[in-house]
């Protein structure tokens, strides 16, 4: 039976902090269109043979598989083959590509791991938006996510998909922006449209921002605090260049444009206003210190 929040009015309205909660293990993505029934866990491989094989191959390579379908659609597309999207969300130049393949052997997932577009796919020049509606994982994801996905699809036709579990049921409705892997949580329909339009313009908004997937949670927190401090909203202008941890305390060097900051964060417990489906406490992060670093000075060679 799918779980749900005991007190849905409290947990999905932004009262629970979303910062630094994006899925850490999601730098590479494989999206497979499948409007049929979704199992509660994709790794169970309880899907048609070709899809199960693609999911297995993705998991073996550290690629995050997702099932997707058009909002409100529960019938298979008429044309043959498997409709897939692949996303490389790592680094400063992420990309997204689409393809139709006859079967698992026709999609080169090793190319994706290497950061290369598979030959069976073509690059997309527009982002896509995933809304988790996975009822068998959590009832709230369907209850809140389904109407949000349909509303967003009306505003952004052909760019919105329902998707299987993305991580963080307590943050339903969850929105993922690809190819960067930007996560938002506890989204209303209005907030989702604002976040999607910001991403299409190359920006993030910090309201209900969970972080960027594929990087450790303390680094997500350091990035968040640097953005709050500087007001920088450009997706690519902020990046954690290095980090080190001493116990629970993490010190990160964060680049914001041409300026660097030393950001120190530590975990902080938050008690949610809802029932045990969301856990008794949620780990978020507290800013310990944030200091601007002096520019590196290079010595001028003496003239001889």
Coordinates of C-alpha atoms in Angstrom, one line a residue:
X1 CA 0.0 0.0 0.0
X2 CA 1.3 3.4 -0.9
X3 CA 2.2 5.7 2.0
X4 CA 0.8 9.2 2.5
X5 CA 1.2 12.0 4.9
X6 CA -1.0 11.7 8.0
X7 CA -1.6 15.5 7.9
X8 CA -1.3 16.5 4.3
X9 CA -2.2 20.1 5.0
X10 CA 1.0 20.6 6.9
X11 CA 3.7 18.8 5.0
X12 CA 3.3 19.9 1.4
X13 CA 2.8 23.6 1.7
X14 CA 6.4 24.8 2.1
X15 CA 6.4 24.5 5.9
X16 CA 9.0 21.8 5.7
X17 CA 12.4 23.1 4.6
X18 CA 13.4 21.8 1.1
X19 CA 17.0 23.1 1.0
X20 CA 19.8 20.6 0.2
X21 CA 17.5 17.6 -0.5
X22 CA 18.0 16.9 -4.2
X23 CA 18.8 13.3 -5.0
X24 CA 22.5 12.8 -4.7
X25 CA 22.9 9.8 -7.0
X26 CA 21.4 11.4 -10.1
X27 CA 24.0 12.8 -12.5
X28 CA 22.9 10.6 -15.5
X29 CA 19.3 10.1 -16.5
X30 CA 17.4 7.6 -18.6
X31 CA 13.7 8.4 -19.1
X32 CA 11.5 5.7 -20.7
X33 CA 8.0 6.5 -21.9
X34 CA 5.7 3.8 -20.4
X35 CA 2.0 4.8 -19.8
X36 CA 1.2 1.3 -18.4
X37 CA 1.1 0.4 -14.6
X38 CA 4.2 1.4 -12.8
X39 CA 5.6 -0.9 -10.1
X40 CA 6.4 0.6 -6.7
X41 CA 10.1 0.0 -7.3
X42 CA 11.7 0.0 -10.8
X43 CA 14.6 -2.2 -9.5
X44 CA 12.1 -5.0 -9.1
X45 CA 12.1 -5.2 -12.9
X46 CA 8.3 -6.0 -12.9
X47 CA 7.9 -4.4 -16.3
X48 CA 7.7 -5.6 -19.9
X49 CA 10.9 -7.3 -20.9
X50 CA 12.6 -4.6 -23.1
X51 CA 11.9 -1.9 -20.5
X52 CA 13.1 -4.1 -17.6
X53 CA 16.3 -4.8 -19.5
X54 CA 16.9 -1.0 -20.1
X55 CA 16.3 -0.3 -16.5
X56 CA 18.7 -3.1 -15.4
X57 CA 21.4 -1.8 -17.8
X58 CA 20.9 1.8 -16.5
X59 CA 21.2 0.7 -12.9
X60 CA 24.4 -1.3 -13.6
X61 CA 26.0 1.8 -15.0
X62 CA 25.0 4.3 -12.3
X63 CA 22.3 5.9 -14.5
X64 CA 19.0 6.9 -12.9
X65 CA 16.1 5.3 -14.7
X66 CA 12.7 6.9 -14.7
X67 CA 9.4 5.9 -16.2
X68 CA 7.5 8.8 -17.8
X69 CA 4.2 9.4 -19.5
X70 CA 2.3 12.4 -20.8
X71 CA 0.0 14.0 -18.2
X72 CA -3.4 12.4 -18.2
X73 CA -2.3 9.8 -20.9
X74 CA -2.6 6.1 -20.0
X75 CA -2.4 4.5 -23.5
X76 CA 0.7 3.5 -25.4
X77 CA 1.9 5.6 -28.3
X78 CA 0.9 4.3 -31.7
X79 CA 4.3 4.2 -33.3
X80 CA 6.7 1.4 -32.6
X81 CA 9.7 1.3 -30.5
X82 CA 10.7 2.6 -27.1
X83 CA 10.6 6.4 -26.6
X84 CA 13.5 7.5 -24.5
X85 CA 15.1 10.7 -23.2
X86 CA 18.7 10.7 -21.9
X87 CA 20.2 13.5 -19.8
X88 CA 23.8 14.2 -18.9
X89 CA 23.4 16.5 -15.8
X90 CA 27.0 16.6 -14.7
X91 CA 29.4 19.6 -15.0
X92 CA 28.9 23.0 -16.6
X93 CA 27.5 21.9 -20.0
X94 CA 24.6 19.4 -19.3
X95 CA 22.6 18.2 -22.3
X96 CA 19.3 16.4 -23.1
X97 CA 18.6 14.1 -26.0
X98 CA 15.7 12.1 -27.4
X99 CA 15.3 8.9 -29.4
X100 CA 13.1 6.1 -30.5
X101 CA 14.8 2.7 -30.3
X102 CA 13.6 -0.8 -31.3
X103 CA 15.0 -2.4 -28.2
X104 CA 17.7 -2.2 -25.4
X105 CA 20.5 -3.1 -27.8
X106 CA 19.9 0.1 -29.8
X107 CA 20.6 2.5 -27.0
X108 CA 24.2 3.0 -26.2
X109 CA 24.2 3.8 -22.5
X110 CA 28.0 3.6 -22.3
X111 CA 28.1 6.7 -24.5
X112 CA 25.9 8.5 -21.9
X113 CA 28.3 7.5 -19.1
X114 CA 31.1 9.0 -21.2
X115 CA 29.1 12.2 -21.7
X116 CA 28.5 11.6 -25.4
X117 CA 25.1 11.7 -27.1
X118 CA 24.1 8.1 -28.1
X119 CA 23.9 7.7 -31.9
X120 CA 20.3 6.7 -31.7
X121 CA 19.4 10.1 -30.1
X122 CA 19.3 13.7 -31.1
X123 CA 19.9 16.7 -28.9
X124 CA 17.0 18.7 -27.6
X125 CA 17.2 22.5 -27.4
X126 CA 14.4 22.9 -24.8
X127 CA 14.3 21.6 -21.2
X128 CA 11.9 19.1 -19.9
X129 CA 10.0 19.1 -16.6
X130 CA 9.2 16.0 -14.6
X131 CA 6.5 15.9 -12.0
X132 CA 6.4 12.9 -9.7
X133 CA 3.0 11.2 -9.8
X134 CA 4.1 7.7 -8.5
X135 CA 1.1 6.6 -6.5
X136 CA 2.4 3.2 -5.6
X137 CA 5.4 4.8 -3.9
X138 CA 3.4 7.6 -2.1
X139 CA -0.2 8.5 -2.3
X140 CA 0.6 12.2 -1.9
X141 CA 2.7 12.2 -5.0
X142 CA -0.3 11.3 -7.1
X143 CA -2.8 13.4 -5.1
X144 CA -0.8 16.6 -5.4
X145 CA 1.4 15.8 -8.4
X146 CA -1.3 14.7 -10.9
X147 CA -3.2 18.1 -11.0
X148 CA 0.1 20.0 -11.0
X149 CA 1.4 18.0 -14.0
X150 CA -1.7 18.6 -16.0
X151 CA -1.8 22.3 -15.1
X152 CA 1.9 22.8 -16.1
X153 CA 1.4 20.8 -19.3
X154 CA -1.3 23.2 -20.4
X155 CA 1.2 26.1 -20.1
X156 CA 4.2 24.2 -21.5
X157 CA 2.9 21.7 -24.1
X158 CA 5.2 18.8 -24.9
X159 CA 7.7 19.8 -22.2
X160 CA 6.1 18.2 -19.2
X161 CA 6.0 14.6 -18.1
X162 CA 4.6 12.6 -15.2
X163 CA 7.4 10.5 -13.8
X164 CA 8.1 7.7 -11.3
X165 CA 9.7 8.2 -7.9
X166 CA 12.4 10.9 -7.9
X167 CA 13.2 10.8 -4.2
X168 CA 11.8 12.8 -1.3
X169 CA 8.2 11.9 -1.0
X170 CA 7.8 14.3 1.9
X171 CA 8.4 17.1 -0.6
X172 CA 5.5 16.3 -2.9
X173 CA 4.7 17.7 -5.3
X174 CA 8.2 17.4 -6.7
X175 CA 9.4 19.1 -9.9
X176 CA 12.7 18.2 -11.7
X177 CA 14.1 20.4 -14.4
X178 CA 16.4 18.7 -16.9
X179 CA 19.1 18.7 -18.2
X180 CA 20.6 20.4 -15.1
X181 CA 18.8 18.2 -12.6
X182 CA 17.3 21.1 -10.7
X183 CA 14.9 19.9 -7.9
X184 CA 12.0 21.8 -6.4
X185 CA 9.6 20.5 -3.7
X186 CA 6.3 21.2 -2.0
X187 CA 5.2 22.9 -5.2
X188 CA 1.9 24.5 -5.9
X189 CA 0.7 25.0 -9.5
X190 CA 1.7 28.6 -9.5
X191 CA 5.1 27.9 -7.9
X192 CA 5.8 25.2 -10.5
X193 CA 5.0 27.5 -13.4
X194 CA 7.2 30.2 -11.9
X195 CA 10.1 27.8 -11.4
X196 CA 9.7 26.3 -14.9
X197 CA 9.7 29.7 -16.6
X198 CA 12.8 30.8 -14.5
X199 CA 14.6 27.6 -15.6
X200 CA 13.8 28.3 -19.3
X201 CA 15.4 31.7 -18.8
X202 CA 18.5 30.0 -17.3
X203 CA 17.7 30.9 -13.7
X204 CA 16.7 29.2 -10.4
X205 CA 14.4 30.6 -7.7
X206 CA 15.2 29.8 -4.1
X207 CA 11.6 29.5 -2.9
X208 CA 11.1 25.7 -2.5
X209 CA 14.4 25.0 -4.2
X210 CA 15.7 21.5 -3.2
X211 CA 19.1 21.8 -5.0
X212 CA 20.9 20.3 -7.9
X213 CA 21.0 16.6 -8.1
X214 CA 24.2 14.6 -8.3
X215 CA 26.2 16.6 -5.7
X216 CA 26.4 15.9 -1.9
X217 CA 23.8 17.5 0.3
X218 CA 26.3 19.7 2.3
X219 CA 27.5 21.1 -1.0
X220 CA 23.9 21.8 -2.1
X221 CA 23.5 23.7 1.2
X222 CA 26.7 25.7 0.6
X223 CA 25.5 26.6 -2.9
X224 CA 22.1 27.6 -1.5
X225 CA 23.6 29.9 1.2
X226 CA 25.9 31.5 -1.4
X227 CA 23.0 32.3 -3.6
X228 CA 21.0 33.8 -0.7
X229 CA 24.0 35.9 0.2
X230 CA 24.8 37.2 -3.3
X231 CA 21.3 37.1 -4.9
X232 CA 22.8 35.2 -7.8
X233 CA 20.1 33.3 -9.7
X234 CA 21.9 32.1 -12.9
X235 CA 21.9 28.3 -13.1
X236 CA 25.5 28.1 -14.1
X237 CA 27.0 31.0 -12.2
X238 CA 27.3 29.2 -8.9
X239 CA 29.3 26.0 -8.3
X240 CA 31.0 24.3 -5.4
X241 CA 34.7 24.0 -6.4
X242 CA 35.9 22.0 -3.5
X243 CA 34.8 20.8 -0.1
X244 CA 36.1 19.0 3.0
X245 CA 34.3 17.7 6.1
X246 CA 35.4 17.5 9.7
X247 CA 32.8 15.4 11.5
X248 CA 29.4 17.0 10.8
X249 CA 30.9 20.3 9.7
X250 CA 31.5 20.9 5.9
X251 CA 33.7 23.7 4.5
X252 CA 33.1 24.4 0.9
X253 CA 34.7 26.9 -1.6
X254 CA 31.8 28.2 -3.7
X255 CA 32.3 30.2 -6.9
X256 CA 29.7 32.9 -7.6
X257 CA 30.6 34.4 -11.0
X258 CA 34.1 35.7 -10.5
X259 CA 33.9 35.8 -6.7
X260 CA 34.7 32.9 -4.3
X261 CA 33.3 32.3 -0.9
X262 CA 34.3 30.0 1.9
X263 CA 31.0 28.6 3.2
X264 CA 30.8 26.4 6.3
X265 CA 27.6 24.4 7.0
X266 CA 26.4 21.8 9.5
X267 CA 23.3 19.6 9.8
X268 CA 20.3 20.8 11.7
X269 CA 17.3 18.8 12.7
X270 CA 13.8 20.0 11.8
X271 CA 10.6 18.5 13.3
X272 CA 7.8 18.4 10.7
X273 CA 4.3 19.3 11.6
X274 CA 2.9 16.0 10.2
X275 CA 2.9 12.4 11.0
X276 CA 5.4 9.6 10.9
X277 CA 5.2 9.2 7.1
X278 CA 7.5 12.1 6.9
X279 CA 9.8 10.9 9.7
X280 CA 10.1 12.3 13.2
X281 CA 12.8 14.7 12.2
X282 CA 14.2 15.9 8.9
X283 CA 17.8 16.8 8.4
X284 CA 18.4 20.3 6.9
X285 CA 21.4 22.6 7.2
X286 CA 22.5 25.6 9.1
X287 CA 25.0 28.3 7.9
X288 CA 28.0 28.5 10.3
X289 CA 29.9 31.1 8.4
X290 CA 30.3 32.6 5.0
X291 CA 33.4 34.7 4.0
X292 CA 34.5 36.2 0.8
X293 CA 37.9 35.0 -0.3
X294 CA 40.5 37.5 -1.5
X295 CA 41.4 37.2 -5.1
X296 CA 44.5 35.1 -5.9
X297 CA 47.4 37.4 -6.5
X298 CA 49.9 36.4 -9.0
X299 CA 53.5 37.8 -8.8
X300 CA 54.6 39.8 -11.8
X301 CA 57.9 38.4 -13.1
X302 CA 60.9 40.7 -12.8
X303 CA 62.2 42.2 -16.0
X304 CA 65.7 41.3 -16.9

